[in-house]
Coordinates of C-alpha atoms in Angstrom, one line a residue:
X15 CA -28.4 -14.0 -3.7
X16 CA -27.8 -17.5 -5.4
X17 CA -29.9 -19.1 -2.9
X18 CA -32.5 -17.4 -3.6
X19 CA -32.3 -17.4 -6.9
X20 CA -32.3 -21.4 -6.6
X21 CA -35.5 -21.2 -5.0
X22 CA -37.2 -19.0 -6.9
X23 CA -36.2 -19.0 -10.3
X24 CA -38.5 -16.6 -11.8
X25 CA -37.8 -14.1 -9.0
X26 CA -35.2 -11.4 -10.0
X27 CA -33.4 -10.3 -7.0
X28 CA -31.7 -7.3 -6.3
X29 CA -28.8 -7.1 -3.7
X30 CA -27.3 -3.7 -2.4
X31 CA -23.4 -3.9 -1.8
X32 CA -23.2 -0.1 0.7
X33 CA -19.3 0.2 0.4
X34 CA -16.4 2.5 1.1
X35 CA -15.4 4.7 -1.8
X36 CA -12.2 3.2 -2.1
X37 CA -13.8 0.0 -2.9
X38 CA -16.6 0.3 -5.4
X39 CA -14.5 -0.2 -8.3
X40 CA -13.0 -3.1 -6.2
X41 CA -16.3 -4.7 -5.9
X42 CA -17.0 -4.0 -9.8
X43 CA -14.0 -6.0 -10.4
X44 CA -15.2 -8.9 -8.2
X45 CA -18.5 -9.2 -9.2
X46 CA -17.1 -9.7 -13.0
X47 CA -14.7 -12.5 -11.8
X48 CA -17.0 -14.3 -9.7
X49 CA -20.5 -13.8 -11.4
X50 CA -22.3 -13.3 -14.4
X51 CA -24.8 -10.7 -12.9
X52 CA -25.7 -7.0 -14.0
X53 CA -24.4 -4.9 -12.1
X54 CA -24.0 -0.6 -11.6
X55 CA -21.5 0.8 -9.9
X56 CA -23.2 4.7 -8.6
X57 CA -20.7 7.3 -9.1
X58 CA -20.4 11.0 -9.1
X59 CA -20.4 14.2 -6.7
X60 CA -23.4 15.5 -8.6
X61 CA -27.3 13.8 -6.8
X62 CA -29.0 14.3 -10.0
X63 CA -26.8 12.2 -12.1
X64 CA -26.6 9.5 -9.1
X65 CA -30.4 9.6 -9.2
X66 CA -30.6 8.3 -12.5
X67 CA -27.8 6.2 -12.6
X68 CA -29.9 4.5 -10.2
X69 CA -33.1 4.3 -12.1
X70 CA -31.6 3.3 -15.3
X71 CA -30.6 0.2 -13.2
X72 CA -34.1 0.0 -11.7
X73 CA -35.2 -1.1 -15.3
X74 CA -32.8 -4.1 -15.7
X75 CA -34.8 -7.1 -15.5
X76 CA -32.1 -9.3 -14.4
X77 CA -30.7 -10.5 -11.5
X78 CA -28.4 -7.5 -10.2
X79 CA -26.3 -5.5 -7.7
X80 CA -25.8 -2.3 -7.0
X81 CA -22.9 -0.4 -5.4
X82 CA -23.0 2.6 -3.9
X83 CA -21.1 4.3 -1.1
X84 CA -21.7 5.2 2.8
X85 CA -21.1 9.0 1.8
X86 CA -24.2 9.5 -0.9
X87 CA -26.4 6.8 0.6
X88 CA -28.5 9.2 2.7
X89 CA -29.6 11.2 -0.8
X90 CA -31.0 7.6 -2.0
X91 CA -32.7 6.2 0.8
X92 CA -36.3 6.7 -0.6
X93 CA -35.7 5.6 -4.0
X94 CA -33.6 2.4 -2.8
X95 CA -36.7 1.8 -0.5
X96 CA -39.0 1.5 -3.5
X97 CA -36.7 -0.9 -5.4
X98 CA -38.0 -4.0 -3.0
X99 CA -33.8 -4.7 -2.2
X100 CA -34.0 -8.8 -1.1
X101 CA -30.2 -8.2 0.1
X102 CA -28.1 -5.5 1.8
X103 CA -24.4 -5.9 2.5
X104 CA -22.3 -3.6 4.5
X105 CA -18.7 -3.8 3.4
X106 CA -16.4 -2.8 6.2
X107 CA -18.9 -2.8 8.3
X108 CA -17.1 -0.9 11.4
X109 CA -17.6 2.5 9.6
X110 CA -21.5 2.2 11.3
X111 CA -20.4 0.7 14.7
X112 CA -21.1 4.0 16.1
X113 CA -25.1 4.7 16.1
X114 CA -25.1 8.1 16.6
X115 CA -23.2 8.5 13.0
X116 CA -25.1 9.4 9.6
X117 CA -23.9 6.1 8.4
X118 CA -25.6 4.2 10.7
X119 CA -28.6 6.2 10.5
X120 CA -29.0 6.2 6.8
X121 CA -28.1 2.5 6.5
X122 CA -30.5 1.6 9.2
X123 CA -33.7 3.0 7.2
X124 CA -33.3 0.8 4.2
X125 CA -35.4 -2.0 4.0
X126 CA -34.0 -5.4 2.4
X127 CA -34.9 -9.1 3.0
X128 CA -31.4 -10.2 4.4
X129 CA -28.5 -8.2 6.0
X130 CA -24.9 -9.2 5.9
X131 CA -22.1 -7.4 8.0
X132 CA -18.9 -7.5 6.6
X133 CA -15.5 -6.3 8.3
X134 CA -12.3 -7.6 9.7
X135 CA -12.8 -5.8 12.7
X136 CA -15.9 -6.0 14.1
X137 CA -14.7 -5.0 17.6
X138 CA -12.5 -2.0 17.1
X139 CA -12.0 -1.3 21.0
X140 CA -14.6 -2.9 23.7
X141 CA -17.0 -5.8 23.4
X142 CA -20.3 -2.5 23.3
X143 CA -18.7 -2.1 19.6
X144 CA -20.6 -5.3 18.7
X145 CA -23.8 -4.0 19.4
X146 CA -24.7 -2.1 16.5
X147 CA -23.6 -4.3 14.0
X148 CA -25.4 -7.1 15.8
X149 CA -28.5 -4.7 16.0
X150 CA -28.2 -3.8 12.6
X151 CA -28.2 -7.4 11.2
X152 CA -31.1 -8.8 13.4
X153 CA -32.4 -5.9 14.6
X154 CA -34.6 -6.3 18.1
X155 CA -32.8 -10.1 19.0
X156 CA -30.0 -7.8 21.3
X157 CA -32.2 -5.4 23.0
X158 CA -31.0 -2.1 23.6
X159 CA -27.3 -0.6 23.5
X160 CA -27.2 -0.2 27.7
X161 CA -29.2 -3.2 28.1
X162 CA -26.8 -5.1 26.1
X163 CA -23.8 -3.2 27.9
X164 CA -24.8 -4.1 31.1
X165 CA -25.0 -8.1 30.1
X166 CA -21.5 -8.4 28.4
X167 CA -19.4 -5.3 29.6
X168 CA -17.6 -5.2 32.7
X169 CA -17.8 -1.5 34.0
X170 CA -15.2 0.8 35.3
X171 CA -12.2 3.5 34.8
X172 CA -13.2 7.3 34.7
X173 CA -16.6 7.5 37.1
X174 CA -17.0 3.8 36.6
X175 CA -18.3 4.0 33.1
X176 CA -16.1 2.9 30.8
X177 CA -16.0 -0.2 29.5
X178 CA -12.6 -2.6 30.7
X179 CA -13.5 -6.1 30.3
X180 CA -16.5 -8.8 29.2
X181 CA -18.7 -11.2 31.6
X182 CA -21.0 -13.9 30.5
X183 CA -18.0 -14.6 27.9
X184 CA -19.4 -17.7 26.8
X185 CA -23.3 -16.9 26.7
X186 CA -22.4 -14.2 24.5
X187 CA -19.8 -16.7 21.8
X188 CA -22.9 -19.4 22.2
X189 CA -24.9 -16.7 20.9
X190 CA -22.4 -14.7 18.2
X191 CA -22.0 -18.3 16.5
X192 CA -25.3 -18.2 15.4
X193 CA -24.9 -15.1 13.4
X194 CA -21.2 -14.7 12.7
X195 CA -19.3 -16.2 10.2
X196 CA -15.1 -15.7 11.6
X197 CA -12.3 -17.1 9.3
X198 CA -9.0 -16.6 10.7
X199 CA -5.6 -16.2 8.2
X200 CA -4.4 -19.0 9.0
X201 CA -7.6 -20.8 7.4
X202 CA -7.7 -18.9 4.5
X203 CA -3.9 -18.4 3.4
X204 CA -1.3 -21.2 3.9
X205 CA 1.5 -19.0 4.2
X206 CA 4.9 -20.1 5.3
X207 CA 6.9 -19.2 8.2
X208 CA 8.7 -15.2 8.4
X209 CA 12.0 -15.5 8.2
X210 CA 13.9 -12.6 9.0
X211 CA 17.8 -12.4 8.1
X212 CA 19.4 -8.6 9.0
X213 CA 21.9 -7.5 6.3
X214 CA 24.0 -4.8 7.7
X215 CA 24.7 -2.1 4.5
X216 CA 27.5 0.4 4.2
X217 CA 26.7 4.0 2.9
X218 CA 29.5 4.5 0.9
X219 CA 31.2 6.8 -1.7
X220 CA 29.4 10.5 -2.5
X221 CA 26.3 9.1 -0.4
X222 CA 28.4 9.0 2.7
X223 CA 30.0 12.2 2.0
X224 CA 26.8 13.5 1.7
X225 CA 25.3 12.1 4.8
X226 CA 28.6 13.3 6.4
X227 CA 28.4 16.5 5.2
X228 CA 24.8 16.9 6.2
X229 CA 25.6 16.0 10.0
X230 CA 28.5 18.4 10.3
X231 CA 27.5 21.7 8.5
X232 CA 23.9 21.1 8.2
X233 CA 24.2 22.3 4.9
X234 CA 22.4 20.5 2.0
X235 CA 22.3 23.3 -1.4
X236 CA 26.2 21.7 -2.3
X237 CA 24.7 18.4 -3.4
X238 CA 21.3 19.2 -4.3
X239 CA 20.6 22.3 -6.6
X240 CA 17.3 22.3 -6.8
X241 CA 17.2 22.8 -2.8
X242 CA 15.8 26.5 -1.8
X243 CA 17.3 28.7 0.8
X244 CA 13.9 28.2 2.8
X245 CA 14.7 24.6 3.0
X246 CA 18.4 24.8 3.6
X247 CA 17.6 26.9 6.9
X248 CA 15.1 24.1 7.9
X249 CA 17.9 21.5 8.0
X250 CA 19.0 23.4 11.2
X251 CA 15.9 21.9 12.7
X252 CA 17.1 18.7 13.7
X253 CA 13.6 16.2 13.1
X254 CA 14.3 18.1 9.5
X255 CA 18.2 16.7 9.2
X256 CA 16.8 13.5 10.8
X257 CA 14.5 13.4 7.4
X258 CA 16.8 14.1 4.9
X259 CA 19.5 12.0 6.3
X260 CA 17.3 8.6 5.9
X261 CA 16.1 10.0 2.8
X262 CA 20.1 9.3 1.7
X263 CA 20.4 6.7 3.6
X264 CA 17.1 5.1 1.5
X265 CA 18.2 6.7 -2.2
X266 CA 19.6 9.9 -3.2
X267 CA 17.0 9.9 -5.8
X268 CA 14.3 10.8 -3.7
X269 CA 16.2 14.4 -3.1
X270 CA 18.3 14.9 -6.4
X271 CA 16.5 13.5 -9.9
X272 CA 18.0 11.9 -12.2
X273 CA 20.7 10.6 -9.4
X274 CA 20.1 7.1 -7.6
X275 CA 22.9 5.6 -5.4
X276 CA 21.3 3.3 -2.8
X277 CA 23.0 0.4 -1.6
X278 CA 20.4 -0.7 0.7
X279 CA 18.4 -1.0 -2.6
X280 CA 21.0 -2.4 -4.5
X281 CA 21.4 -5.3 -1.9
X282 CA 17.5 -5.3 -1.9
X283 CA 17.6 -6.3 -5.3
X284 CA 20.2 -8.9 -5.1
X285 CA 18.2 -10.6 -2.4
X286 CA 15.4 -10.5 -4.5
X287 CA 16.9 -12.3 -7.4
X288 CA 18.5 -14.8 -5.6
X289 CA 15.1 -15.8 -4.5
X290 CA 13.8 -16.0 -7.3
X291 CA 16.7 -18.5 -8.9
X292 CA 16.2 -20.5 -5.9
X293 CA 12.0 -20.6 -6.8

C-alpha cells in the first residue's frame, strides 16, 4: 500500500486484510504500531450492523484498511466489490487451500489490484496444496488444478491417485521464487542454542501420600472434599487415576483450592530465578 501511495499521492488506497477471527484485533494492534493509517476492524454476529460498519468506513477519505474475517466475508462480497479494493491480503492463507471450500469461493470473487498470500504453511500435506494459493494470487499463470497436478505431483498409493512425491522439482522453485517471499526462523530470530538439563523431583510429604493413596485404594473424597461420589467411582477407570495422579504430581491446587504443594513448581521457580541473576 506504501508503494502505491509513493506513486500516486493523491490516490487514496484501500487495502483489505481477510483474516481469521482470532486475529482481527491482532491486526488492529499492528496496524497502530506500524502505521498511521485509518483503519476498521468489522465485528459482530449481526449482517446489518456489519453492513454499516463497513459503509461508515467507505466514507473515510484516507488512506485505509479494513479487516474482516473468512467467516462473514461471503455476506460482503458485493459491497466490498463496489469499494474499488487496490489490495487484498489473506492472512493465514491455508484456510482457502482447498477450492471447493466457501472460503475460497467467497475470497476468489473479490476484485482488488494486488493479492498477497500470507501463511507459514503454505503446503499443509502434498505439493497440489500450492495450487490454489498460487491460483489465487496470479490467477490463470498455473493453469488448472489437474493440469498443474500432473506437472509437479508424482502419482500413486490407493488406485494410483494420490499424491506421494514432486517431479520437475526445480522448474517449479525457478518458478515459486518469482512469486514467493519464504523467510525461515533462523533469519528472522537469532535465538541461541536449546539447552536441555533434566532435574529429577521428589513428590514428597501429604503430596506423596496422596499419590500413594490414590494408587492403592483408588480412593480420592479423603483429600479432596469438594470431590462427588460420581467422580470418586470414575477413579476406578484407570486413564481417570492416570489424570488425577499427574494432576498431583503437577500441583495439588489444580484438585483442592486454596492448597498448592508442587515441588516440580517450586524447583521451576528456582531455576527461573537463577536465570535471571545470572542475566
Amino acid at each position: 500500500i506504501w508503494a502505491s501511495v509513493k506513486k500516486d499521492p493523491d490516490k487514496r488506497c484501500l487495502m483489505v486484510a481477510v483474516v481469521p477471527a482470532s486475529l482481527r484485533m491482532n491486526w488492529a494492534d499492528e496496524i497502530e504500531k506500524f502505521t498511521k493509517l485509518e483503519y476498521c476492524v468489522v465485528t459482530g454476529n449481526n449482517a446489518l450492523d456489519r453492513f454499516k460498519q463497513v459503509e461508515r468506513f467507505k466514507k473515510i477519505d484516507n488512506h485505509k484498511i479494513l479487516v474482516l474475517n473468512y467467516e462473514v466475508l461471503g455476506s460482503h462480497i458485493q459491497q466490498l466489490n463496489s469499494m474499488n479494493i487496490d489490495f487484498i491480503v489473506a492472512d493465514e492463507a491455508h484456510v482457502i487451500k482447498n477450492k471447493n471450500t466457501n472460503a475460497y469461493k467467497n475470497i476468489s470473487q473479490i476484485a482488488a489490484g494486488r493479492r498477497l498470500a500470507m501463511t507459514g504453511t503454505p503446503m499443509t500435506n502434498q505439493v497440489d496444496d500450492l495450487w490454489t494459493l498460487l491460483d489465487w494470487v496470479t490467477p490463470g499463470q498455473w493453469g488448472t488444478f489437474h493440469g498443474f497436478k500432473a506437472k509437479y505431483c508424482v502419482l500413486g498409493g490407493f488406485n494410483g491417485k494420490q499424491v506421494t512425491a514432486v517431479k520437475n522439482e526445480r522448474q517449479l522453485s525457478a518458478r515459486l521464487s518469482q512469486v514467493m517471499l519464504r523467510r525461515e526462523i533462523d533469519n528472522v530470530i537469532d535465538l541461541p542454542e536449546v539447552n536441555v538439563i533434566k532435574r529429577m523431583v521428589s513428590l514428597v510429604d501429604r503430596p506423596r501420600e496422596m499419590y500413594n493413596y490414590l494408587a492403592t485404594e483408588h480412593k480420592l473424597m479423603k483429600y479432596v472434599p469438594s470431590m462427588t461420589e460420581e467422580q470418586e467411582e470414575a477413579l476406578e477407570w484407570p486413564m481417570v487415576r492416570q489424570l488425577r495422579m499427574r494432576q498431583i504430581c503437577s500441583s495439588t491446587c489444580t484438585l483442592v483450592d486454596g492448597w498448592d504443594e508442587s515441588p516440580k513448581l517450586d524447583l521451576a521457580i528456582e531455576d527461573a530465578c537463577e536465570i535471571l541473576d545470572n542475566g
